[in-house]
Amino acid sequence: MTQRNEKSGSYHHGDLRDELLQAAVEVAAERGLHGLSLRECARRAGVSHAAPYRHFADKDALLLALGEQGDAWLAEAGRAAMAGIDDAQERLDAYGVAYVRFAVEHPVHFRIMFTSELNGPTDGETDDGETDDGETDDGKEGAFDLLVRSAAEATGTTGEQALVAGFASWCVPHGLAMLLLDGRVPSERAATPEQIDELSRTVLTLWRRGT
Amino acid sequence: MTQRNEKSGSYHHGDLRDELLQAAVEVAAERGLHGLSLRECARRAGVSHAAPYRHFADKDALLLALGEQGDAWLAEAGRAAMAGIDDAQERLDAYGVAYVRFAVEHPVHFRIMFTSELNGPTDGETDDGETDDGETDDGKEGAFDLLVRSAAEATGTTGEQALVAGFASWCVPHGLAMLLLDGRVPSERAATPEQIDELSRTVLTLWRRGT
DNA sequence: GTACTATGTAGACACTGTCAACAATGATGA
DNA sequence: TCATCATTGTTGACAGTGTCTACATAGTAC
């Protein structure tokens, strides 16, 4: 919780950066992402309206930090979900379930992670070919690599094909997560975590064994 | 009627509502959704900053209008794509390809359609059970019904199961579309409409052919 | 014509992101 | 111990925004 009983007296806050991030999640959860304001975060952290600029270059930088936090958490959740599962197919399912669960448990982070608009224009027409496919910051990509490896194993493919298979295995939970966050699933079908896990599993297996 | 070709000189604009919608898409495409402002739209339409309020209650109302426009377009695209295809499975695939293509061709509309935050808080915990499942405004739901019907036919299910199958058939193109819009697909794999169609088809049919 | 309604404008308000100038704090080194 | 200095916070300002109220103009019906 936001426990600022002691620190209110001191000039220096001590952990403002983290508290701002927390406040941002709180505000975004209440008012939506487009209702998030740095000043409100500062208010909740008990500091002046310009204090955040000592920790973040601008508002986008704060959102970016939240996104990276989310990337790390998701990667960890994915790894944990897949750990110890030998069957590649089951591993893929476990990842998908964990993915959707993460999105539902951290909707603000998830939405920020997939909002783009933090790098460039909406359409993504910028020629970002060469700077994007090199060594990456082991967060989500680590999890993605694991996904690709599992997909490759499950489909018996390699290289190019395996990559597409991994990507395809990403689409399903991602789509489900997005639709869930947008309230496109009747609430009686997605009220509890158990229901959501169940739904994820159903969708994942339906997609695979399709017909 | 719309007899206002010389709109710059006349007091009344003649078609301001539409022009505002167009301007909004333009601005959002340039600056991202969070960079969209009513005042900028007004500026581009050549009217004063308060003029939009004669046509939209507030900013959200304008976004909502764009969303509804997108719903209608998408439904039409889906219907057109499925028209004349007898095999249910192929119909589902065709819908998916059209869905993704729509998202890529109308990224601003698509993103607005699935941004929620226009109705309530992010988490969707509001008890909107009864007002949401009744008769709907035949836009997206019409397309969704068609999707469910096709999924039911393809899977040989009915009722509850068919609904979930239809929903699952929605998740895949939706996830793919979202990942595409967020630039998560290497640009060399999604540069042209043909490549995107190809990718959609691959993702949609991956597991069916694979196993 | 006059009255009414639809649609536009001007001005104001609170709020926001962001910057520059200033102030308090804690660490560093003589 | 004390002067120095980078870090971190505050205050005040600016332009831009959503939105409201009051006013102006155009088109329409009588």
Short mmCIF file of C-alpha atoms (C1' of nucleotides) in Angstrom, two decimals:
data_model
loop_
_atom_site.label_atom_id
_atom_site.label_comp_id
_atom_site.label_asym_id
_atom_site.label_seq_id
_atom_site.Cartn_x
_atom_site.Cartn_y
_atom_site.Cartn_z
CA MET A 1 0.00 0.00 0.00
CA THR A 2 0.97 3.64 -0.15
CA GLN A 3 2.38 4.10 3.31
CA ARG A 4 3.80 7.56 3.58
CA ASN A 5 3.43 8.11 7.29
CA GLU A 6 7.14 8.66 7.93
CA LYS A 7 8.54 10.11 4.80
CA SER A 8 6.25 13.09 4.62
CA GLY A 9 8.54 15.03 6.92
CA SER A 10 11.75 14.59 4.99
CA TYR A 11 12.76 16.58 1.98
CA HIS A 12 14.08 13.63 0.07
CA HIS A 13 11.64 10.94 -0.66
CA GLY A 14 13.95 7.97 -0.80
CA ASP A 15 12.11 5.79 -3.27
CA LEU A 16 10.21 8.16 -5.46
CA ARG A 17 10.86 6.39 -8.74
CA ASP A 18 9.23 3.19 -7.63
CA GLU A 19 6.39 4.95 -5.91
CA LEU A 20 5.69 6.92 -9.09
CA LEU A 21 5.52 3.73 -11.09
CA GLN A 22 3.13 2.24 -8.57
CA ALA A 23 1.01 5.36 -8.55
CA ALA A 24 0.90 5.36 -12.33
CA VAL A 25 -0.49 1.84 -12.37
CA GLU A 26 -3.04 2.85 -9.79
CA VAL A 27 -4.17 5.91 -11.68
CA ALA A 28 -4.30 4.11 -15.00
CA ALA A 29 -6.37 1.35 -13.44
CA GLU A 30 -8.85 3.92 -12.17
CA ARG A 31 -9.02 6.36 -15.06
CA GLY A 32 -7.71 4.40 -17.99
CA LEU A 33 -4.40 4.90 -19.74
CA HIS A 34 -5.44 8.12 -21.39
CA GLY A 35 -6.49 9.48 -18.02
CA LEU A 36 -3.05 9.01 -16.56
CA SER A 37 -1.19 12.19 -15.68
CA LEU A 38 2.24 12.75 -14.24
CA ARG A 39 0.88 15.39 -11.94
CA GLU A 40 -1.62 13.02 -10.41
CA CYS A 41 1.14 10.49 -9.86
CA ALA A 42 3.22 13.15 -8.16
CA ARG A 43 0.25 14.11 -6.02
CA ARG A 44 -0.25 10.54 -4.87
CA ALA A 45 3.42 10.17 -4.12
CA GLY A 46 3.20 13.34 -2.05
CA VAL A 47 5.68 15.36 -4.08
CA SER A 48 5.51 18.44 -6.24
CA HIS A 49 4.34 18.31 -9.83
CA ALA A 50 7.85 18.59 -11.28
CA ALA A 51 9.52 16.02 -9.08
CA PRO A 52 8.90 13.15 -11.53
CA TYR A 53 11.24 14.85 -13.98
CA ARG A 54 14.15 13.99 -11.71
CA HIS A 55 13.47 10.33 -12.45
CA PHE A 56 11.91 10.27 -15.91
CA ALA A 57 12.78 12.39 -18.91
CA ASP A 58 9.11 12.72 -19.78
CA LYS A 59 5.79 10.96 -19.50
CA ASP A 60 6.65 8.47 -22.21
CA ALA A 61 9.77 7.50 -20.31
CA LEU A 62 7.66 6.55 -17.31
CA LEU A 63 5.35 4.48 -19.49
CA LEU A 64 8.37 2.87 -21.10
CA ALA A 65 9.71 1.94 -17.69
CA LEU A 66 6.41 0.33 -16.84
CA GLY A 67 6.53 -1.52 -20.13
CA GLU A 68 9.97 -2.89 -19.38
CA GLN A 69 8.83 -3.92 -15.95
CA GLY A 70 5.97 -5.76 -17.57
CA ASP A 71 8.26 -7.37 -20.11
CA ALA A 72 10.42 -8.76 -17.35
CA TRP A 73 7.48 -10.01 -15.33
CA LEU A 74 5.87 -11.65 -18.32
CA ALA A 75 9.09 -13.32 -19.35
CA GLU A 76 9.51 -14.64 -15.84
CA ALA A 77 5.92 -15.86 -15.69
CA GLY A 78 6.35 -17.57 -19.04
CA ARG A 79 9.55 -19.25 -18.00
CA ALA A 80 8.05 -20.38 -14.72
CA ALA A 81 4.98 -21.78 -16.47
CA MET A 82 7.04 -23.77 -18.95
CA ALA A 83 9.61 -24.99 -16.49
CA GLY A 84 9.63 -28.71 -15.97
CA ILE A 85 7.20 -29.54 -18.74
CA ASP A 86 8.68 -32.03 -21.15
CA ASP A 87 6.03 -32.24 -23.83
CA ALA A 88 6.46 -29.33 -26.21
CA GLN A 89 2.78 -29.11 -26.94
CA GLU A 90 1.88 -28.90 -23.28
CA ARG A 91 4.61 -26.36 -22.79
CA LEU A 92 3.05 -24.15 -25.44
CA ASP A 93 -0.31 -24.40 -23.76
CA ALA A 94 1.17 -23.63 -20.38
CA TYR A 95 2.82 -20.56 -21.81
CA GLY A 96 -0.41 -19.41 -23.37
CA VAL A 97 -2.34 -19.82 -20.16
CA ALA A 98 0.32 -17.94 -18.21
CA TYR A 99 0.37 -15.24 -20.86
CA VAL A 100 -3.35 -14.62 -20.63
CA ARG A 101 -3.26 -14.76 -16.86
CA PHE A 102 -0.51 -12.17 -16.79
CA ALA A 103 -2.51 -9.87 -19.02
CA VAL A 104 -5.55 -10.15 -16.79
CA GLU A 105 -3.58 -9.71 -13.60
CA HIS A 106 -1.55 -6.77 -14.89
CA PRO A 107 -3.82 -5.10 -17.41
CA VAL A 108 -2.12 -1.73 -17.20
CA HIS A 109 1.34 -3.13 -17.76
CA PHE A 110 0.11 -5.35 -20.54
CA ARG A 111 -1.64 -2.58 -22.35
CA ILE A 112 1.37 -0.31 -22.08
CA MET A 113 3.64 -3.07 -23.36
CA PHE A 114 1.57 -3.32 -26.50
CA THR A 115 0.71 0.26 -27.15
CA SER A 116 3.70 1.08 -29.33
CA GLU A 117 3.29 4.78 -30.05
CA LEU A 118 6.18 5.06 -27.65
CA ASN A 119 8.72 4.51 -30.37
CA GLY A 120 7.32 5.89 -33.56
CA PRO A 121 4.22 6.64 -35.60
CA THR A 122 1.23 4.34 -35.50
CA ASP A 123 1.58 2.62 -38.82
CA GLY A 124 5.07 1.34 -38.18
CA GLU A 125 6.21 2.25 -41.67
CA THR A 126 9.56 3.39 -40.39
CA ASP A 127 12.49 1.44 -41.73
CA ASP A 128 13.48 -0.17 -38.48
CA GLY A 129 14.76 -3.32 -40.05
CA GLU A 130 18.31 -3.54 -38.92
CA THR A 131 18.19 -2.12 -35.43
CA ASP A 132 15.41 -4.43 -34.37
CA ASP A 133 16.52 -7.94 -35.07
CA GLY A 134 19.91 -7.96 -33.44
CA GLU A 135 20.82 -8.75 -29.85
CA THR A 136 17.93 -7.82 -27.65
CA ASP A 137 17.43 -6.91 -24.04
CA ASP A 138 16.74 -10.41 -22.75
CA GLY A 139 13.29 -9.56 -21.43
CA LYS A 140 10.40 -10.58 -23.64
CA GLU A 141 12.69 -11.89 -26.34
CA GLY A 142 14.04 -14.48 -23.99
CA ALA A 143 10.51 -15.70 -23.50
CA PHE A 144 9.85 -15.47 -27.20
CA ASP A 145 12.89 -17.56 -27.97
CA LEU A 146 11.61 -20.17 -25.58
CA LEU A 147 8.27 -20.03 -27.32
CA VAL A 148 9.84 -20.46 -30.73
CA ARG A 149 11.92 -23.36 -29.50
CA SER A 150 8.83 -25.05 -28.11
CA ALA A 151 6.87 -24.42 -31.28
CA ALA A 152 9.70 -25.79 -33.34
CA GLU A 153 9.77 -28.89 -31.22
CA ALA A 154 6.00 -29.29 -31.31
CA THR A 155 5.73 -28.87 -35.05
CA GLY A 156 8.96 -30.54 -35.97
CA THR A 157 10.15 -27.56 -37.93
CA THR A 158 13.30 -25.48 -37.89
CA GLY A 159 14.55 -22.05 -38.85
CA GLU A 160 12.15 -19.93 -40.81
CA GLN A 161 9.17 -22.23 -40.32
CA ALA A 162 9.81 -22.61 -36.62
CA LEU A 163 9.89 -18.87 -36.24
CA VAL A 164 6.52 -18.51 -37.88
CA ALA A 165 5.18 -21.34 -35.76
CA GLY A 166 6.38 -19.61 -32.65
CA PHE A 167 4.85 -16.40 -33.79
CA ALA A 168 1.57 -18.15 -34.47
CA SER A 169 1.64 -19.59 -30.99
CA TRP A 170 1.98 -16.07 -29.73
CA CYS A 171 -1.01 -14.78 -31.67
CA VAL A 172 -3.57 -16.93 -29.93
CA PRO A 173 -2.97 -16.00 -26.31
CA HIS A 174 -2.29 -12.44 -27.35
CA GLY A 175 -5.60 -12.18 -29.13
CA LEU A 176 -7.43 -13.78 -26.26
CA ALA A 177 -5.74 -11.49 -23.76
CA MET A 178 -6.58 -8.40 -25.74
CA LEU A 179 -10.20 -9.39 -26.18
CA LEU A 180 -10.46 -10.14 -22.49
CA LEU A 181 -8.99 -6.79 -21.51
CA ASP A 182 -11.39 -5.05 -23.83
CA GLY A 183 -14.35 -6.72 -22.21
CA ARG A 184 -15.27 -8.67 -25.33
CA VAL A 185 -15.86 -11.84 -23.36
CA PRO A 186 -19.17 -12.07 -21.51
CA SER A 187 -18.32 -11.56 -17.87
CA GLU A 188 -20.03 -14.76 -16.76
CA ARG A 189 -17.46 -16.67 -18.77
CA ALA A 190 -14.44 -14.84 -17.43
CA ALA A 191 -15.24 -13.89 -13.87
CA THR A 192 -12.67 -15.93 -11.96
CA PRO A 193 -9.02 -16.77 -12.63
CA GLU A 194 -10.05 -20.41 -12.90
CA GLN A 195 -12.58 -19.60 -15.58
CA ILE A 196 -10.02 -17.61 -17.48
CA ASP A 197 -7.46 -20.40 -17.31
CA GLU A 198 -10.12 -22.79 -18.51
CA LEU A 199 -11.08 -20.50 -21.35
CA SER A 200 -7.47 -20.08 -22.36
CA ARG A 201 -6.95 -23.80 -22.45
CA THR A 202 -10.10 -24.32 -24.46
CA VAL A 203 -9.22 -21.70 -27.03
CA LEU A 204 -5.65 -22.95 -27.35
CA THR A 205 -6.67 -26.54 -27.90
CA LEU A 206 -9.57 -25.60 -30.14
CA TRP A 207 -7.25 -23.67 -32.35
CA ARG A 208 -4.87 -26.56 -32.60
CA ARG A 209 -7.23 -29.45 -33.06
CA GLY A 210 -9.46 -27.08 -34.98
CA THR A 211 -11.66 -29.39 -36.91
CA MET B 1 -27.55 19.41 -49.06
CA THR B 2 -23.80 19.41 -49.26
CA GLN B 3 -23.48 22.36 -51.59
CA ARG B 4 -20.43 23.74 -49.89
CA ASN B 5 -17.57 23.42 -52.32
CA GLU B 6 -16.48 26.94 -51.47
CA LYS B 7 -16.45 26.17 -47.79
CA SER B 8 -13.65 28.51 -46.91
CA GLY B 9 -15.75 31.60 -47.36
CA SER B 10 -19.01 30.54 -45.78
CA TYR B 11 -19.91 30.66 -42.13
CA HIS B 12 -21.43 27.24 -42.08
CA HIS B 13 -19.16 24.43 -43.00
CA GLY B 14 -21.67 22.01 -44.44
CA ASP B 15 -20.00 18.72 -43.63
CA LEU B 16 -18.02 19.40 -40.54
CA ARG B 17 -18.83 16.17 -38.75
CA ASP B 18 -17.34 14.00 -41.45
CA GLU B 19 -14.40 16.25 -41.96
CA LEU B 20 -13.65 16.14 -38.25
CA LEU B 21 -13.70 12.36 -38.32
CA GLN B 22 -11.35 12.34 -41.27
CA ALA B 23 -9.05 14.85 -39.63
CA ALA B 24 -9.01 12.78 -36.47
CA VAL B 25 -7.84 9.74 -38.37
CA GLU B 26 -5.19 11.84 -40.03
CA VAL B 27 -3.91 13.31 -36.81
CA ALA B 28 -3.95 9.97 -35.01
CA ALA B 29 -2.02 8.40 -37.85
CA GLU B 30 0.62 11.10 -37.57
CA ARG B 31 0.90 11.57 -33.83
CA GLY B 32 -0.56 8.43 -32.38
CA LEU B 33 -3.86 8.08 -30.60
CA HIS B 34 -2.67 9.84 -27.49
CA GLY B 35 -1.49 12.74 -29.59
CA LEU B 36 -4.93 13.33 -31.02
CA SER B 37 -6.60 16.57 -29.99
CA LEU B 38 -9.97 18.01 -30.83
CA ARG B 39 -8.44 21.41 -31.32
CA GLU B 40 -6.05 20.11 -33.94
CA CYS B 41 -8.94 18.46 -35.75
CA ALA B 42 -10.81 21.72 -35.67
CA ARG B 43 -7.77 23.53 -36.99
CA ARG B 44 -7.45 21.14 -39.92
CA ALA B 45 -11.13 21.46 -40.68
CA GLY B 46 -10.70 25.21 -40.66
CA VAL B 47 -13.11 25.94 -37.83
CA SER B 48 -12.80 27.31 -34.34
CA HIS B 49 -11.73 25.17 -31.41
CA ALA B 50 -15.23 24.84 -29.99
CA ALA B 51 -16.97 23.96 -33.23
CA PRO B 52 -16.56 20.20 -32.77
CA TYR B 53 -18.85 20.41 -29.76
CA ARG B 54 -21.76 21.09 -32.08
CA HIS B 55 -21.30 17.59 -33.46
CA PHE B 56 -19.79 15.58 -30.61
CA ALA B 57 -20.57 15.77 -26.93
CA ASP B 58 -16.91 15.38 -26.09
CA LYS B 59 -13.69 13.87 -27.32
CA ASP B 60 -14.73 10.35 -26.39
CA ALA B 61 -17.87 10.74 -28.46
CA LEU B 62 -15.78 11.46 -31.52
CA LEU B 63 -13.64 8.40 -30.85
CA LEU B 64 -16.75 6.37 -30.33
CA ALA B 65 -18.10 7.52 -33.67
CA LEU B 66 -14.88 6.43 -35.33
CA GLY B 67 -15.17 3.12 -33.57
CA GLU B 68 -18.66 2.59 -34.88
CA GLN B 69 -17.54 3.51 -38.34
CA GLY B 70 -14.81 0.93 -38.03
CA ASP B 71 -17.26 -1.67 -36.73
CA ALA B 72 -19.44 -1.19 -39.76
CA TRP B 73 -16.54 -1.33 -42.19
CA LEU B 74 -15.10 -4.42 -40.59
CA ALA B 75 -18.43 -6.18 -40.59
CA GLU B 76 -18.85 -5.37 -44.24
CA ALA B 77 -15.35 -6.54 -45.07
CA GLY B 78 -15.97 -9.76 -43.18
CA ARG B 79 -19.25 -10.40 -44.93
CA ALA B 80 -17.73 -9.68 -48.30
CA ALA B 81 -14.82 -11.99 -47.63
CA MET B 82 -17.05 -14.86 -46.58
CA ALA B 83 -19.63 -14.40 -49.28
CA GLY B 84 -19.88 -17.25 -51.73
CA ILE B 85 -17.59 -19.61 -49.86
CA ASP B 86 -19.30 -22.88 -49.14
CA ASP B 87 -16.74 -24.67 -47.03
CA ALA B 88 -17.06 -23.44 -43.45
CA GLN B 89 -13.39 -23.83 -42.69
CA GLU B 90 -12.38 -21.83 -45.72
CA ARG B 91 -14.94 -19.24 -44.78
CA LEU B 92 -13.33 -18.89 -41.36
CA ASP B 93 -9.93 -18.48 -42.91
CA ALA B 94 -11.21 -15.92 -45.36
CA TYR B 95 -12.73 -13.99 -42.50
CA GLY B 96 -9.46 -14.07 -40.61
CA VAL B 97 -7.48 -12.82 -43.57
CA ALA B 98 -9.96 -10.01 -44.15
CA TYR B 99 -9.90 -9.14 -40.47
CA VAL B 100 -6.15 -8.75 -40.40
CA ARG B 101 -6.17 -6.84 -43.64
CA PHE B 102 -8.74 -4.45 -42.26
CA ALA B 103 -6.64 -3.84 -39.17
CA VAL B 104 -3.58 -3.07 -41.25
CA GLU B 105 -5.47 -0.86 -43.66
CA HIS B 106 -7.33 1.05 -40.96
CA PRO B 107 -5.00 0.96 -37.98
CA VAL B 108 -6.49 4.01 -36.30
CA HIS B 109 -10.04 2.74 -36.53
CA PHE B 110 -8.99 -0.70 -35.40
CA ARG B 111 -7.12 0.55 -32.41
CA ILE B 112 -9.99 2.78 -31.36
CA MET B 113 -12.44 -0.08 -31.73
CA PHE B 114 -10.45 -2.12 -29.26
CA THR B 115 -9.38 0.47 -26.79
CA SER B 116 -12.35 0.20 -24.46
CA GLU B 117 -11.72 2.89 -21.87
CA LEU B 118 -14.52 4.60 -23.68
CA ASN B 119 -17.17 2.93 -21.62
CA GLY B 120 -15.76 2.32 -18.22
CA PRO B 121 -12.66 1.57 -16.16
CA THR B 122 -9.88 -0.56 -17.58
CA ASP B 123 -10.51 -3.77 -15.70
CA GLY B 124 -14.07 -4.13 -16.89
CA GLU B 125 -15.29 -5.07 -13.43
CA THR B 126 -18.47 -3.09 -13.87
CA ASP B 127 -21.63 -5.13 -13.76
CA ASP B 128 -22.59 -4.67 -17.38
CA GLY B 129 -24.20 -8.04 -17.68
CA GLU B 130 -27.67 -7.33 -18.82
CA THR B 131 -27.22 -4.31 -21.03
CA ASP B 132 -24.56 -5.98 -23.10
CA ASP B 133 -25.96 -9.23 -24.32
CA GLY B 134 -29.29 -8.10 -25.67
CA GLU B 135 -30.10 -6.83 -29.12
CA THR B 136 -27.04 -5.11 -30.46
CA ASP B 137 -26.32 -2.49 -33.05
CA ASP B 138 -25.81 -4.87 -35.93
CA GLY B 139 -22.24 -3.76 -36.60
CA LYS B 140 -19.55 -6.03 -35.26
CA GLU B 141 -22.04 -8.40 -33.71
CA GLY B 142 -23.48 -9.17 -37.06
CA ALA B 143 -20.05 -10.20 -38.21
CA PHE B 144 -19.48 -12.06 -35.00
CA ASP B 145 -22.70 -14.00 -35.46
CA LEU B 146 -21.54 -14.97 -38.89
CA LEU B 147 -18.25 -16.06 -37.43
CA VAL B 148 -19.94 -18.16 -34.78
CA ARG B 149 -22.20 -19.76 -37.34
CA SER B 150 -19.21 -20.66 -39.49
CA ALA B 151 -17.29 -21.98 -36.52
CA ALA B 152 -20.27 -24.05 -35.48
CA GLU B 153 -20.50 -25.47 -38.95
CA ALA B 154 -16.77 -26.11 -39.15
CA THR B 155 -16.55 -27.81 -35.79
CA GLY B 156 -19.90 -29.50 -35.88
CA THR B 157 -20.92 -27.98 -32.58
CA THR B 158 -23.90 -25.99 -31.40
CA GLY B 159 -24.92 -23.56 -28.72
CA GLU B 160 -22.40 -23.03 -26.00
CA GLN B 161 -19.60 -24.90 -27.71
CA ALA B 162 -20.15 -23.18 -31.00
CA LEU B 163 -19.95 -19.84 -29.30
CA VAL B 164 -16.60 -20.66 -27.78
CA ALA B 165 -15.41 -22.00 -31.12
CA GLY B 166 -16.42 -18.78 -32.77
CA PHE B 167 -14.66 -16.82 -30.12
CA ALA B 168 -11.53 -18.90 -30.58
CA SER B 169 -11.70 -18.18 -34.30
CA TRP B 170 -11.73 -14.53 -33.42
CA CYS B 171 -8.71 -14.70 -31.13
CA VAL B 172 -6.24 -15.74 -33.80
CA PRO B 173 -6.73 -12.96 -36.35
CA HIS B 174 -7.19 -10.49 -33.54
CA GLY B 175 -3.90 -11.42 -31.95
CA LEU B 176 -2.14 -11.34 -35.27
CA ALA B 177 -3.63 -7.97 -36.12
CA MET B 178 -2.63 -6.47 -32.80
CA LEU B 179 0.92 -7.77 -33.03
CA LEU B 180 1.19 -6.43 -36.55
CA LEU B 181 -0.03 -3.00 -35.52
CA ASP B 182 2.42 -2.93 -32.68
CA GLY B 183 5.30 -3.66 -35.00
CA ARG B 184 6.02 -7.02 -33.44
CA VAL B 185 6.47 -8.66 -36.83
CA PRO B 186 9.79 -8.08 -38.56
CA SER B 187 9.04 -5.66 -41.35
CA GLU B 188 10.58 -7.85 -44.02
CA ARG B 189 7.84 -10.36 -43.31
CA ALA B 190 4.97 -7.90 -43.39
CA ALA B 191 5.90 -5.25 -45.90
CA THR B 192 3.25 -5.74 -48.56
CA PRO B 193 -0.45 -6.58 -48.38
CA GLU B 194 0.34 -9.85 -50.13
CA GLN B 195 2.87 -10.79 -47.50
CA ILE B 196 0.40 -9.97 -44.77
CA ASP B 197 -2.32 -12.06 -46.40
CA GLU B 198 0.16 -14.88 -46.72
CA LEU B 199 1.20 -14.56 -43.10
CA SER B 200 -2.41 -14.53 -41.97
CA ARG B 201 -3.17 -17.66 -43.91
CA THR B 202 -0.09 -19.40 -42.56
CA VAL B 203 -0.91 -18.55 -38.98
CA LEU B 204 -4.54 -19.51 -39.37
CA THR B 205 -3.85 -22.87 -40.96
CA LEU B 206 -0.57 -23.72 -39.30
CA TRP B 207 -1.78 -26.42 -36.97
CA ARG B 208 -4.36 -27.85 -39.28
CA ARG B 209 -1.84 -28.77 -41.91
CA GLY B 210 0.95 -29.46 -39.49
CA THR B 211 -0.50 -32.37 -37.59
"C1'" DG C 1 -40.23 40.12 -43.44
"C1'" DT C 2 -39.93 37.58 -38.24
"C1'" DA C 3 -39.02 33.73 -35.17
"C1'" DC C 4 -36.69 29.60 -34.49
"C1'" DT C 5 -33.22 26.18 -34.79
"C1'" DA C 6 -28.75 24.63 -36.24
"C1'" DT C 7 -24.21 25.70 -36.41
"C1'" DG C 8 -20.33 28.50 -35.92
"C1'" DT C 9 -17.07 31.94 -32.88
"C1'" DA C 10 -14.80 34.14 -28.71
"C1'" DG C 11 -13.43 33.96 -24.27
"C1'" DA C 12 -12.72 31.80 -20.04
"C1'" DC C 13 -11.49 28.04 -16.74
"C1'" DA C 14 -8.96 24.22 -14.78
"C1'" DC C 15 -5.81 20.92 -15.98
"C1'" DT C 16 -1.71 19.02 -18.27
"C1'" DG C 17 3.42 18.32 -19.91
"C1'" DT C 18 7.54 20.54 -19.62
"C1'" DC C 19 11.19 23.82 -18.68
"C1'" DA C 20 14.19 27.08 -15.92
"C1'" DA C 21 15.56 28.94 -11.54
"C1'" DC C 22 16.07 28.05 -6.86
"C1'" DA C 23 16.52 25.22 -2.33
"C1'" DA C 24 17.47 21.42 0.65
"C1'" DT C 25 19.92 17.25 1.40
"C1'" DG C 26 23.64 13.93 1.78
"C1'" DA C 27 28.25 12.55 0.36
"C1'" DT C 28 33.14 13.82 -0.44
"C1'" DG C 29 37.45 15.37 0.50
"C1'" DA C 30 40.56 19.11 2.75
"C1'" DT D 1 34.95 20.06 11.06
"C1'" DC D 2 33.62 22.36 7.24
"C1'" DA D 3 33.45 23.89 2.25
"C1'" DT D 4 32.06 21.77 -2.12
"C1'" DC D 5 29.12 19.52 -5.09
"C1'" DA D 6 25.98 16.36 -7.31
"C1'" DT D 7 21.33 14.68 -6.34
"C1'" DT D 8 16.78 15.41 -5.67
"C1'" DG D 9 12.95 18.19 -4.55
"C1'" DT D 10 10.08 22.92 -5.05
"C1'" DT D 11 8.14 27.10 -7.29
"C1'" DG D 12 6.69 29.52 -10.99
"C1'" DA D 13 5.97 30.00 -15.66
"C1'" DC D 14 4.47 28.78 -20.49
"C1'" DA D 15 1.88 26.76 -24.20
"C1'" DG D 16 -1.53 23.38 -25.30
"C1'" DT D 17 -5.83 20.88 -24.16
"C1'" DG D 18 -10.93 19.63 -22.99
"C1'" DT D 19 -14.92 21.85 -22.01
"C1'" DC D 20 -18.28 25.36 -20.67
"C1'" DT D 21 -20.96 29.77 -21.38
"C1'" DA D 22 -22.27 33.68 -23.97
"C1'" DC D 23 -22.79 35.48 -28.35
"C1'" DA D 24 -23.16 35.63 -33.67
"C1'" DT D 25 -24.64 34.03 -37.99
"C1'" DA D 26 -26.93 31.14 -41.41
"C1'" DG D 27 -30.79 28.60 -43.14
"C1'" DT D 28 -35.77 27.52 -42.63
"C1'" DA D 29 -40.74 27.92 -41.66
"C1'" DC D 30 -44.44 30.90 -40.93
#
